[in-house]
XYZ file of N, CA and C in Angstrom:
789
model
N 0.809 -1.191 0.000
C 0.000 0.000 0.000
C 0.853 1.256 0.000
N 0.236 2.368 0.287
C 0.922 3.653 0.251
C 1.842 3.822 1.446
N 1.331 3.578 2.648
C 2.103 3.876 3.851
C 3.193 2.849 4.128
N 2.942 1.581 3.855
C 3.923 0.545 4.164
C 4.721 0.104 2.946
N 4.067 -0.005 1.800
C 4.750 -0.496 0.610
C 5.354 0.575 -0.263
N 4.977 1.833 -0.038
C 5.539 2.909 -0.835
C 4.891 3.104 -2.186
N 3.717 2.534 -2.396
C 3.037 2.714 -3.679
C 2.736 4.185 -3.920
N 2.884 4.593 -5.159
C 2.631 5.988 -5.506
C 1.654 6.112 -6.674
N 0.778 5.143 -6.829
C -0.253 5.222 -7.859
C -1.385 4.272 -7.498
N -2.619 4.756 -7.610
C -3.767 3.874 -7.420
C -4.952 4.421 -8.198
N -5.960 3.585 -8.349
C -7.157 3.909 -9.123
C -8.353 4.033 -8.194
N -9.119 5.100 -8.358
C -10.361 5.246 -7.607
C -11.392 4.253 -8.142
N -12.169 3.674 -7.259
C -13.126 2.639 -7.662
C -14.407 3.257 -8.217
N -15.233 2.403 -8.816
C -16.483 2.860 -9.430
C -17.556 3.240 -8.403
N -17.545 2.596 -7.264
C -18.668 2.691 -6.335
C -18.732 4.044 -5.622
N -19.814 4.231 -4.898
C -19.966 5.404 -4.037
C -19.825 4.978 -2.583
N -19.361 5.886 -1.771
C -19.234 5.631 -0.331
C -19.959 6.754 0.405
N -20.935 6.377 1.222
C -21.775 7.363 1.905
C -22.396 8.343 0.915
N -22.783 7.814 -0.238
C -23.487 8.618 -1.219
C -22.622 9.440 -2.145
N -21.303 9.376 -1.987
C -20.399 10.164 -2.826
C -19.565 9.217 -3.681
N -19.599 9.356 -5.007
C -18.774 8.496 -5.868
C -17.297 8.615 -5.502
N -16.606 7.486 -5.489
C -15.201 7.490 -5.068
C -14.317 8.304 -6.005
N -14.711 8.439 -7.259
C -13.910 9.195 -8.219
C -13.798 10.663 -7.835
N -14.760 11.166 -7.060
C -14.726 12.578 -6.655
C -14.732 12.725 -5.137
N -14.486 11.644 -4.422
C -14.634 11.665 -2.964
C -13.542 12.512 -2.308
N -13.897 13.304 -1.286
C -12.899 14.138 -0.603
C -11.758 13.363 0.035
N -11.980 12.088 0.368
C -10.910 11.339 1.030
C -9.723 11.079 0.110
N -9.910 11.200 -1.199
C -8.767 11.047 -2.100
C -7.685 12.052 -1.740
N -8.098 13.246 -1.372
C -7.142 14.285 -0.991
C -6.893 14.291 0.511
N -7.962 14.285 1.303
C -7.811 14.450 2.752
C -7.144 13.258 3.426
N -7.435 12.051 2.949
C -6.862 10.853 3.571
C -5.642 10.348 2.804
N -5.836 10.026 1.522
C -4.739 9.358 0.809
C -3.558 10.285 0.566
N -3.818 11.559 0.358
C -2.698 12.477 0.116
C -2.193 13.102 1.411
N -3.077 13.751 2.153
C -2.627 14.483 3.341
C -2.250 13.565 4.501
N -3.090 12.546 4.768
C -2.838 11.684 5.921
C -1.852 10.566 5.596
N -2.042 9.904 4.460
C -1.175 8.788 4.102
C 0.095 9.218 3.386
N 0.093 10.412 2.836
C 1.302 10.906 2.185
C 1.477 10.487 0.745
N 0.383 10.172 0.054
C 0.510 9.819 -1.359
C 0.770 11.072 -2.189
N 1.990 11.205 -2.663
C 2.330 12.340 -3.529
C 2.469 11.890 -4.979
N 1.790 10.794 -5.311
C 1.878 10.240 -6.656
C 0.588 10.383 -7.434
N 0.257 9.342 -8.185
C -0.833 9.389 -9.160
C -2.123 8.823 -8.574
N -3.226 9.515 -8.835
C -4.561 8.957 -8.639
C -5.262 9.024 -9.989
N -5.817 7.904 -10.434
C -6.475 7.890 -11.743
C -7.900 7.366 -11.617
N -8.699 7.655 -12.620
C -10.051 7.113 -12.676
C -10.015 5.712 -13.268
N -11.069 4.971 -13.048
C -11.241 3.710 -13.761
C -11.857 4.019 -15.125
N -11.802 3.062 -16.020
C -12.322 3.270 -17.361
C -13.822 3.546 -17.358
N -14.225 4.647 -17.973
C -15.632 4.995 -18.048
C -16.189 5.666 -16.814
N -15.351 5.896 -15.798
C -15.847 6.437 -14.532
C -16.384 7.855 -14.673
N -15.781 8.641 -15.558
C -16.270 10.007 -15.749
C -17.716 10.002 -16.233
N -18.007 9.223 -17.245
C -19.380 9.183 -17.771
C -20.343 8.565 -16.762
N -19.859 7.626 -15.957
C -20.729 7.009 -14.956
C -21.172 7.998 -13.886
N -20.398 9.056 -13.686
C -20.835 10.093 -12.751
C -22.160 10.704 -13.193
N -22.376 10.746 -14.501
C -23.603 11.327 -15.044
C -24.676 10.266 -15.240
N -24.316 9.125 -15.837
C -25.315 8.127 -16.224
C -25.740 7.204 -15.093
N -24.824 6.846 -14.203
C -25.125 5.886 -13.139
C -25.323 6.563 -11.782
N -24.360 7.358 -11.371
C -24.457 8.012 -10.063
C -25.416 9.205 -10.063
N -25.670 9.758 -11.248
C -26.527 10.946 -11.366
C -25.996 12.092 -10.505
N -24.672 12.188 -10.414
C -24.062 13.209 -9.569
C -24.026 14.571 -10.243
N -23.970 14.589 -11.582
C -23.899 15.841 -12.329
C -24.731 15.708 -13.601
N -25.234 16.829 -14.106
C -26.000 16.773 -15.355
C -25.132 16.750 -16.603
N -23.866 17.197 -16.495
C -23.007 17.293 -17.679
C -21.635 16.697 -17.406
N -20.958 16.312 -18.489
C -19.611 15.760 -18.365
C -18.620 16.802 -17.864
N -18.773 18.053 -18.287
C -17.797 19.054 -17.865
C -17.882 19.335 -16.371
N -19.077 19.257 -15.809
C -19.201 19.420 -14.361
C -18.571 18.233 -13.630
N -18.786 17.046 -14.181
C -18.159 15.872 -13.590
C -16.654 15.916 -13.686
N -16.133 16.328 -14.846
C -14.686 16.416 -15.033
C -14.068 17.410 -14.066
N -14.735 18.532 -13.855
C -14.226 19.529 -12.915
C -14.138 18.955 -11.507
N -15.155 18.215 -11.092
C -15.155 17.620 -9.760
C -14.057 16.578 -9.610
N -13.811 15.811 -10.670
C -12.755 14.800 -10.635
C -11.395 15.456 -10.444
N -11.115 16.487 -11.208
C -9.827 17.176 -11.101
C -9.678 17.826 -9.728
N -10.737 18.429 -9.219
C -10.674 19.076 -7.911
C -10.484 18.069 -6.782
N -10.816 16.809 -7.044
C -10.572 15.751 -6.057
C -9.129 15.278 -6.085
N -8.293 15.947 -6.874
C -6.854 15.678 -7.080
C -6.602 14.405 -7.868
N -7.553 14.035 -8.709
C -7.327 12.943 -9.657
C -6.629 13.532 -10.875
N -5.438 13.018 -11.183
C -4.626 13.613 -12.234
C -4.543 12.826 -13.518
N -5.289 11.730 -13.594
C -5.216 10.914 -14.807
C -6.572 10.280 -15.082
N -7.092 10.487 -16.286
C -8.368 9.908 -16.706
C -8.118 8.693 -17.595
N -8.993 7.708 -17.476
C -9.013 6.615 -18.438
C -10.213 6.797 -19.363
N -10.426 8.025 -19.777
C -11.585 8.374 -20.592
C -11.179 9.402 -21.636
N -12.121 9.700 -22.521
C -11.976 10.823 -23.438
C -12.433 12.069 -22.680
N -11.511 12.731 -22.040
C -11.829 13.773 -21.070
C -11.535 15.190 -21.552
N -10.767 15.341 -22.618
C -10.204 16.640 -22.975
C -11.282 17.700 -23.206
N -12.313 17.371 -23.967
C -13.364 18.339 -24.250
C -14.057 18.774 -22.966
N -14.372 17.821 -22.105
C -15.073 18.143 -20.862
C -14.225 19.037 -19.966
N -12.936 18.751 -19.862
C -12.050 19.573 -19.037
C -11.929 20.976 -19.622
N -11.772 21.074 -20.930
C -11.683 22.391 -21.566
C -12.963 23.204 -21.356
N -14.099 22.544 -21.421
C -15.359 23.244 -21.178
C -15.440 23.738 -19.738
N -14.975 22.905 -18.808
C -14.994 23.315 -17.404
C -14.119 24.541 -17.176
N -12.992 24.611 -17.876
C -12.126 25.790 -17.784
C -12.815 27.007 -18.404
N -13.410 26.807 -19.556
C -14.101 27.904 -20.249
C -15.236 28.472 -19.407
N -15.970 27.606 -18.721
C -17.110 28.045 -17.920
C -16.691 28.553 -16.539
N -15.392 28.499 -16.248
C -14.885 29.085 -15.019
C -15.022 28.245 -13.769
N -15.341 26.956 -13.911
C -15.480 26.097 -12.732
C -14.204 25.313 -12.445
N -13.232 25.408 -13.330
C -11.960 24.724 -13.154
C -10.845 25.696 -13.498
N -9.816 25.743 -12.646
C -8.728 26.690 -12.847
C -7.425 25.967 -13.156
N -6.465 26.745 -13.629
C -5.138 26.190 -13.882
C -4.527 25.666 -12.594
N -4.810 26.346 -11.487
C -4.311 25.884 -10.195
C -4.867 24.534 -9.806
N -6.147 24.297 -10.106
C -6.745 22.986 -9.830
C -6.027 21.887 -10.610
N -5.731 22.181 -11.871
C -5.061 21.196 -12.723
C -3.636 20.960 -12.244
N -2.929 22.033 -11.891
C -1.562 21.889 -11.386
C -1.530 20.992 -10.155
N -2.478 21.201 -9.263
C -2.531 20.406 -8.036
C -2.794 18.935 -8.337
N -3.655 18.680 -9.325
C -4.024 17.299 -9.645
C -2.903 16.540 -10.331
N -2.150 17.219 -11.209
C -1.129 16.509 -11.992
C 0.255 16.561 -11.356
N 0.375 17.220 -10.210
C 1.678 17.281 -9.553
C 2.215 15.881 -9.269
N 1.322 14.983 -8.853
C 1.747 13.617 -8.574
C 2.219 12.883 -9.811
N 1.594 13.153 -10.960
C 2.033 12.535 -12.217
C 3.471 12.928 -12.527
N 3.763 14.214 -12.360
C 5.105 14.708 -12.658
C 6.117 14.167 -11.650
N 5.700 14.023 -10.388
C 6.601 13.470 -9.378
C 7.021 12.053 -9.747
N 6.055 11.231 -10.131
C 6.366 9.847 -10.498
C 7.254 9.806 -11.734
N 6.964 10.651 -12.719
C 7.791 10.697 -13.926
C 9.225 11.090 -13.595
N 9.391 12.072 -12.704
C 10.736 12.478 -12.279
C 11.428 11.358 -11.515
N 10.678 10.715 -10.628
C 11.238 9.632 -9.813
C 11.741 8.487 -10.685
N 11.047 8.220 -11.778
C 11.423 7.127 -12.675
C 12.466 7.537 -13.706
N 12.831 8.802 -13.726
C 13.816 9.262 -14.690
C 13.262 9.483 -16.075
N 11.940 9.545 -16.195
C 11.336 9.666 -17.523
C 11.498 11.057 -18.121
N 11.846 12.035 -17.288
C 12.018 13.395 -17.785
C 13.484 13.780 -17.903
N 14.384 12.834 -17.654
C 15.814 13.111 -17.791
C 16.161 13.324 -19.256
N 17.076 14.229 -19.518
C 17.489 14.504 -20.899
C 18.998 14.739 -20.941
N 19.756 13.879 -21.621
C 19.247 12.642 -22.227
C 18.950 11.596 -21.162
N 18.082 10.669 -21.454
C 17.714 9.662 -20.476
C 18.916 8.782 -20.151
N 19.180 8.625 -18.869
C 20.328 7.852 -18.409
C 19.900 6.398 -18.226
N 20.146 5.573 -19.249
C 19.727 4.175 -19.181
C 20.511 3.390 -18.136
N 21.735 3.820 -17.862
C 22.539 3.115 -16.867
C 21.964 3.311 -15.472
N 21.502 4.528 -15.183
C 20.940 4.822 -13.871
C 19.516 4.283 -13.732
N 18.787 4.227 -14.830
C 17.410 3.749 -14.821
C 17.285 2.594 -15.818
N 17.801 1.424 -15.485
C 17.890 0.336 -16.473
C 16.552 -0.134 -17.013
N 15.471 -0.011 -16.233
C 14.178 -0.503 -16.706
C 13.623 0.342 -17.836
N 14.130 1.572 -17.983
C 13.649 2.415 -19.081
C 14.165 1.931 -20.429
N 15.143 1.021 -20.412
C 15.695 0.528 -21.661
C 15.115 -0.787 -22.112
N 14.117 -1.300 -21.396
C 13.511 -2.565 -21.788
C 12.920 -2.435 -23.186
N 13.332 -3.310 -24.070
C 12.864 -3.258 -25.441
C 13.602 -2.260 -26.299
N 14.554 -1.535 -25.701
C 15.311 -0.529 -26.440
C 16.775 -0.903 -26.519
N 17.392 -1.134 -25.354
C 18.824 -1.390 -25.341
C 19.194 -2.756 -24.786
N 18.245 -3.457 -24.157
C 18.571 -4.750 -23.578
C 18.654 -5.829 -24.651
N 19.602 -6.731 -24.474
C 19.757 -7.840 -25.414
C 18.999 -9.082 -24.957
N 18.678 -9.145 -23.673
C 17.951 -10.291 -23.128
C 16.576 -9.840 -22.650
N 15.556 -10.550 -23.083
C 14.210 -10.214 -22.645
C 14.095 -10.458 -21.137
N 13.464 -9.551 -20.397
C 13.425 -9.685 -18.936
C 12.759 -10.966 -18.466
N 11.749 -11.445 -19.201
C 11.051 -12.655 -18.759
C 11.864 -13.930 -18.994
N 12.998 -13.813 -19.699
C 13.857 -14.972 -19.910
C 14.902 -15.119 -18.810
N 15.040 -14.125 -17.967
C 16.028 -14.199 -16.894
C 15.555 -15.175 -15.819
N 16.494 -15.967 -15.306
C 16.131 -16.985 -14.340
C 15.586 -16.378 -13.060
N 16.152 -15.245 -12.617
C 15.663 -14.639 -11.379
C 14.226 -14.141 -11.533
N 13.876 -13.717 -12.742
C 12.499 -13.292 -12.997
C 11.566 -14.501 -12.981
N 11.979 -15.584 -13.625
C 11.163 -16.802 -13.628
C 10.948 -17.320 -12.204
N 12.021 -17.295 -11.405
C 11.909 -17.770 -10.025
C 10.943 -16.905 -9.222
N 11.019 -15.601 -9.444
C 10.138 -14.692 -8.704
C 8.682 -14.873 -9.115
N 8.441 -15.038 -10.406
C 7.074 -15.249 -10.891
C 6.503 -16.541 -10.322
N 7.320 -17.583 -10.285
C 6.855 -18.856 -9.717
C 6.517 -18.694 -8.236
N 7.347 -17.930 -7.514
C 7.092 -17.697 -6.092
C 5.789 -16.932 -5.885
N 5.594 -15.871 -6.661
C 4.375 -15.066 -6.535
C 3.145 -15.896 -6.883
N 3.250 -16.699 -7.933
C 2.127 -17.538 -8.341
C 1.779 -18.549 -7.255
N 2.799 -19.160 -6.668
C 2.563 -20.142 -5.610
C 1.898 -19.496 -4.398
N 2.334 -18.305 -4.049
C 1.766 -17.619 -2.888
C 0.349 -17.116 -3.149
N -0.007 -16.939 -4.424
C -1.350 -16.448 -4.745
C -2.389 -17.561 -4.750
N -1.949 -18.821 -4.772
C -2.876 -19.953 -4.789
C -3.391 -20.224 -3.376
N -4.664 -20.559 -3.271
C -5.287 -20.826 -1.974
C -5.764 -22.273 -1.951
N -5.258 -23.046 -1.013
C -5.659 -24.439 -0.843
C -6.713 -24.500 0.256
N -7.956 -24.765 -0.126
C -9.054 -24.745 0.833
C -9.106 -26.014 1.680
N -8.766 -27.143 1.089
C -8.858 -28.403 1.826
C -7.840 -29.381 1.263
N -7.228 -30.161 2.129
C -6.233 -31.149 1.697
C -6.281 -32.345 2.642
N -7.272 -33.197 2.424
C -7.472 -34.347 3.290
C -6.923 -35.618 2.650
N -6.625 -36.639 3.465
C -6.202 -37.929 2.910
C -7.312 -38.545 2.065
N -6.921 -39.364 1.103
C -7.893 -40.023 0.226
C -7.448 -41.446 -0.044
N -8.417 -42.311 -0.330
C -8.107 -43.686 -0.704
C -7.435 -44.495 0.382
N -7.786 -44.239 1.638
C -7.214 -45.001 2.731
C -5.840 -44.539 3.181
N -5.306 -43.508 2.555
C -4.001 -42.984 2.944
C -4.113 -42.179 4.237
N -3.002 -42.066 4.934
C -2.976 -41.282 6.164
C -2.467 -39.866 5.933
N -1.718 -39.693 4.869
C -1.160 -38.377 4.567
C -2.101 -37.608 3.638
N -2.038 -36.286 3.640
C -2.891 -35.485 2.750
C -2.680 -35.843 1.283
N -3.697 -35.612 0.483
C -3.649 -35.969 -0.933
C -2.574 -35.186 -1.682
N -2.443 -33.925 -1.366
C -1.472 -33.065 -2.053
C -0.245 -32.823 -1.184
N 0.928 -32.723 -1.783
C 1.184 -32.818 -3.228
C 1.113 -34.258 -3.730
N 0.721 -34.422 -4.977
C 0.611 -35.751 -5.559
C 1.976 -36.411 -5.653
N 1.994 -37.691 -5.395
C 3.224 -38.476 -5.491
C 3.181 -39.265 -6.797
N 3.941 -38.819 -7.781
C 3.901 -39.461 -9.099
C 4.382 -40.902 -9.052
N 5.130 -41.265 -8.014
C 5.604 -42.642 -7.900
C 4.462 -43.605 -7.567
N 3.380 -43.084 -6.998
C 2.247 -43.924 -6.624
C 1.080 -43.795 -7.594
N 1.235 -42.974 -8.610
C 0.141 -42.714 -9.544
C 0.493 -43.263 -10.916
N -0.448 -43.935 -11.532
C -0.244 -44.465 -12.872
C -1.093 -43.748 -13.924
N -2.142 -43.042 -13.481
C -2.993 -42.347 -14.452
C -3.654 -41.138 -13.799
N -3.802 -40.090 -14.598
C -4.458 -38.859 -14.147
C -5.466 -38.441 -15.209
N -6.678 -38.153 -14.789
C -7.695 -37.610 -15.688
C -7.783 -36.106 -15.469
N -7.623 -35.365 -16.547
C -7.780 -33.909 -16.495
C -9.104 -33.585 -17.170
N -10.018 -32.993 -16.429
C -11.396 -32.829 -16.884
C -11.780 -31.349 -16.900
N -12.400 -30.940 -17.998
C -12.884 -29.565 -18.086
C -12.659 -28.977 -19.463
N -13.584 -28.169 -19.954
C -13.522 -27.677 -21.333
C -12.413 -26.674 -21.612
N -11.766 -26.150 -20.585
C -10.708 -25.168 -20.825
C -9.373 -25.579 -20.207
N -9.231 -26.829 -19.816
C -7.992 -27.268 -19.179
C -6.811 -27.235 -20.131
N -7.082 -27.255 -21.425
C -6.004 -27.213 -22.418
C -5.982 -25.870 -23.142
N -6.375 -24.828 -22.446
C -6.394 -23.484 -23.031
C -6.032 -22.472 -21.950
N -5.228 -21.502 -22.310
C -4.891 -20.428 -21.383
C -5.830 -19.255 -21.650
N -6.566 -18.861 -20.635
C -7.535 -17.773 -20.777
C -7.005 -16.546 -20.050
N -7.011 -15.434 -20.733
C -6.447 -14.210 -20.171
C -7.541 -13.305 -19.620
N -7.150 -12.467 -18.697
C -8.069 -11.485 -18.155
C -8.178 -10.302 -19.113
N -9.074 -9.374 -18.798
C -9.311 -8.236 -19.685
C -8.049 -7.411 -19.914
N -7.237 -7.264 -18.900
C -6.097 -6.361 -18.982
C -4.773 -7.104 -19.139
N -4.825 -8.350 -19.525
C -3.600 -9.125 -19.691
C -2.800 -8.632 -20.891
N -1.485 -8.735 -20.767
C -0.629 -8.470 -21.905
C -0.539 -9.706 -22.787
N 0.395 -9.680 -23.719
C 0.627 -10.829 -24.594
C 1.851 -11.580 -24.089
N 1.673 -12.754 -23.506
C 2.809 -13.468 -22.918
C 3.741 -14.029 -23.976
N 5.009 -14.178 -23.601
C 5.989 -14.748 -24.518
C 5.699 -16.225 -24.769
N 5.149 -16.887 -23.796
C 4.768 -18.294 -23.945
C 3.699 -18.602 -22.895
N 2.985 -19.673 -23.078
C 1.957 -20.076 -22.120
C 2.062 -21.571 -21.852
N 1.567 -21.987 -20.713
C 1.492 -23.401 -20.347
C 0.087 -23.656 -19.821
N -0.638 -24.541 -20.459
C -1.986 -24.859 -19.991
C -1.911 -25.785 -18.788
N -3.036 -25.940 -18.118
C -3.092 -26.853 -16.982
C -2.732 -28.267 -17.420
N -3.263 -28.686 -18.550
C -2.988 -30.028 -19.063
C -1.506 -30.201 -19.380
N -0.925 -29.222 -20.066
C 0.502 -29.297 -20.398
C 1.356 -29.309 -19.144
N 0.990 -28.498 -18.169
C 1.762 -28.439 -16.935
C 1.766 -29.756 -16.192
N 0.618 -30.417 -16.149
C 0.538 -31.715 -15.481
C 1.379 -32.748 -16.222
N 1.276 -32.776 -17.538
C 2.069 -33.731 -18.318
C 3.566 -33.483 -18.143
N 3.958 -32.237 -18.129
C 5.374 -31.923 -17.936
C 5.857 -32.340 -16.554
N 4.975 -32.211 -15.566
C 5.379 -32.485 -14.188
C 5.501 -33.975 -13.895
N 4.590 -34.788 -14.426
C 4.588 -36.212 -14.068
C 5.462 -37.053 -14.984
N 5.751 -36.567 -16.187
C 6.623 -37.313 -17.077
C 5.915 -38.432 -17.820
N 6.670 -39.208 -18.592
C 6.077 -40.222 -19.474
C 5.577 -41.473 -18.762
N 5.970 -41.677 -17.515
C 5.581 -42.902 -16.824
C 4.152 -42.854 -16.285
N 3.553 -41.681 -16.278
C 2.177 -41.536 -15.793
C 1.276 -41.192 -16.977
N 0.214 -41.968 -17.165
C -0.723 -41.700 -18.252
C -1.637 -40.534 -17.882
N -1.665 -39.541 -18.747
C -2.536 -38.380 -18.542
C -3.508 -38.314 -19.712
N -4.784 -38.446 -19.448
C -5.756 -38.327 -20.531
C -6.739 -37.200 -20.207
N -7.180 -36.570 -21.265
C -7.961 -35.339 -21.151
C -9.394 -35.559 -21.606
N -10.339 -35.136 -20.794
C -11.750 -35.174 -21.158
C -12.281 -33.738 -21.185
N -12.416 -33.163 -22.392
C -12.852 -31.766 -22.480
C -14.345 -31.557 -22.296
N -15.126 -32.622 -22.365
C -16.580 -32.459 -22.329
C -17.046 -31.972 -20.962
N -18.082 -31.139 -20.983
C -18.667 -30.679 -19.729
C -19.893 -31.494 -19.322
N -20.133 -32.593 -20.018
C -21.272 -33.438 -19.655
C -20.900 -34.317 -18.470
N -21.836 -34.476 -17.545
C -21.556 -35.183 -16.305
C -21.175 -36.637 -16.548
N -21.825 -37.297 -17.517
C -21.546 -38.712 -17.732
C -20.121 -38.930 -18.229
N -19.671 -38.100 -19.170
C -18.315 -38.255 -19.693
C -17.270 -37.909 -18.633
N -17.541 -36.908 -17.828
C -16.615 -36.552 -16.754
C -16.513 -37.682 -15.733
N -17.645 -38.298 -15.414
C -17.655 -39.403 -14.453
C -16.870 -40.590 -14.986
N -17.061 -40.919 -16.252
C -16.342 -42.046 -16.856
C -14.841 -41.792 -16.842
N -14.444 -40.574 -17.189
C -13.018 -40.244 -17.205
C -12.417 -40.356 -15.814
N -13.113 -39.840 -14.815
C -12.600 -39.881 -13.448
C -12.503 -41.306 -12.926
N -13.457 -42.150 -13.296
C -13.471 -43.527 -12.794
C -12.332 -44.357 -13.367
N -11.757 -43.953 -14.490
C -10.669 -44.712 -15.110
C -9.296 -44.325 -14.576
N -9.218 -43.254 -13.780
C -7.918 -42.730 -13.371
C -7.699 -42.874 -11.871
N -6.430 -42.897 -11.495
C -6.087 -42.891 -10.073
C -6.422 -41.540 -9.446
N -6.242 -40.485 -10.233
C -6.479 -39.117 -9.750
C -7.227 -38.347 -10.826
N -8.184 -37.524 -10.422
C -8.901 -36.650 -11.353
C -8.645 -35.196 -10.978
N -8.234 -34.421 -11.962
C -8.064 -32.974 -11.791
C -9.178 -32.300 -12.576
N -10.114 -31.691 -11.875
C -11.282 -31.072 -12.499
C -11.088 -29.561 -12.492
N -11.115 -28.974 -13.674
C -10.850 -27.541 -13.824
C -12.163 -26.776 -13.856
N -12.459 -26.078 -12.783
C -13.693 -25.311 -12.685
C -13.386 -23.929 -12.128
N -14.356 -23.040 -12.221
C -14.194 -21.685 -11.708
C -14.881 -20.691 -12.605
N -15.024 -19.468 -12.146
C -15.705 -18.436 -12.919
C -14.875 -18.001 -14.110
N -15.542 -17.833 -15.234
C -14.883 -17.325 -16.434
C -14.553 -15.850 -16.221
N -13.352 -15.398 -16.590
C -12.996 -13.991 -16.352
C -13.812 -13.001 -17.157
N -14.508 -13.453 -18.209
C -15.277 -12.531 -19.039
C -16.755 -12.479 -18.675
N -17.152 -13.164 -17.630
C -18.564 -13.144 -17.305
C -18.848 -13.838 -15.993
N -20.126 -13.927 -15.657
C -20.532 -14.514 -14.386
C -21.456 -15.703 -14.573
N -21.514 -16.245 -15.798
C -22.364 -17.399 -16.050
C -21.863 -18.584 -15.242
N -22.743 -19.156 -14.441
C -22.322 -20.204 -13.519
C -22.281 -21.592 -14.134
N -22.753 -21.732 -15.379
C -22.751 -23.062 -15.985
C -21.327 -23.561 -16.179
N -21.163 -24.873 -16.101
C -19.833 -25.466 -16.136
C -19.071 -25.061 -17.390
N -19.746 -24.988 -18.509
C -19.060 -24.677 -19.759
C -18.360 -23.326 -19.686
N -18.909 -22.389 -18.918
C -18.324 -21.059 -18.813
C -17.493 -20.909 -17.541
N -17.150 -22.023 -16.925
C -16.367 -22.003 -15.693
C -15.113 -22.847 -15.889
N -14.127 -22.330 -16.645
C -13.079 -23.188 -17.164
C -11.823 -23.307 -16.323
N -11.583 -22.413 -15.399
C -10.264 -22.410 -14.774
C -10.338 -22.873 -13.336
N -9.309 -23.625 -12.934
C -9.286 -24.141 -11.575
C -8.503 -23.210 -10.682
């Protein structure tokens, strides 16, 4: 966070708190800046400016909403904001001082990162040269791979791990020496699904591929992509272990199994 982790950028949420939309809430300045010491960036979420008018009904016009956002010390929009801000200035409800106050944090972060240095010192700020002067892609470095694996492992939540099949020890981690077959079940187990804001990865590993890579050739891994209960049951009954890939689809909230592909 801001006070303990040193973060200097965050996004105001869509919701309202005590009847005031967070995009224009006074606590952005009074709490996060003055009390917590955030001297960096505060930005809107995508479409938040228009939602002030259409959803929250906080203002009748975009320019009034834009003025309120800037006065709340939000210095970055994820919207087409220029016309609305210019109108607010023209109508006298927004001043140059308001804008200076809002974007001061943007300039601080840019200075801190060396983005305004001239000429830019790549030696002092090595991350600014990614894709420009580096010969090795950052995701190919072993220390980066190790860190990503650590973060991924820590982000996983194991809800239950009980013994199975008469064993005394917990089921996980699986012991490939005692397993001869694994059924991987689910319509998306052999596909990597990205979130809305995902980048383009250099490579991907599906759940099915990961299991096959982990257990090696001595363990039979067969895949049942069907979401029908009978086929899933048959596949599970033929294997020593069944890995069923379920969960909410990142693009929607449909609870049907077909749209719940990730474990």
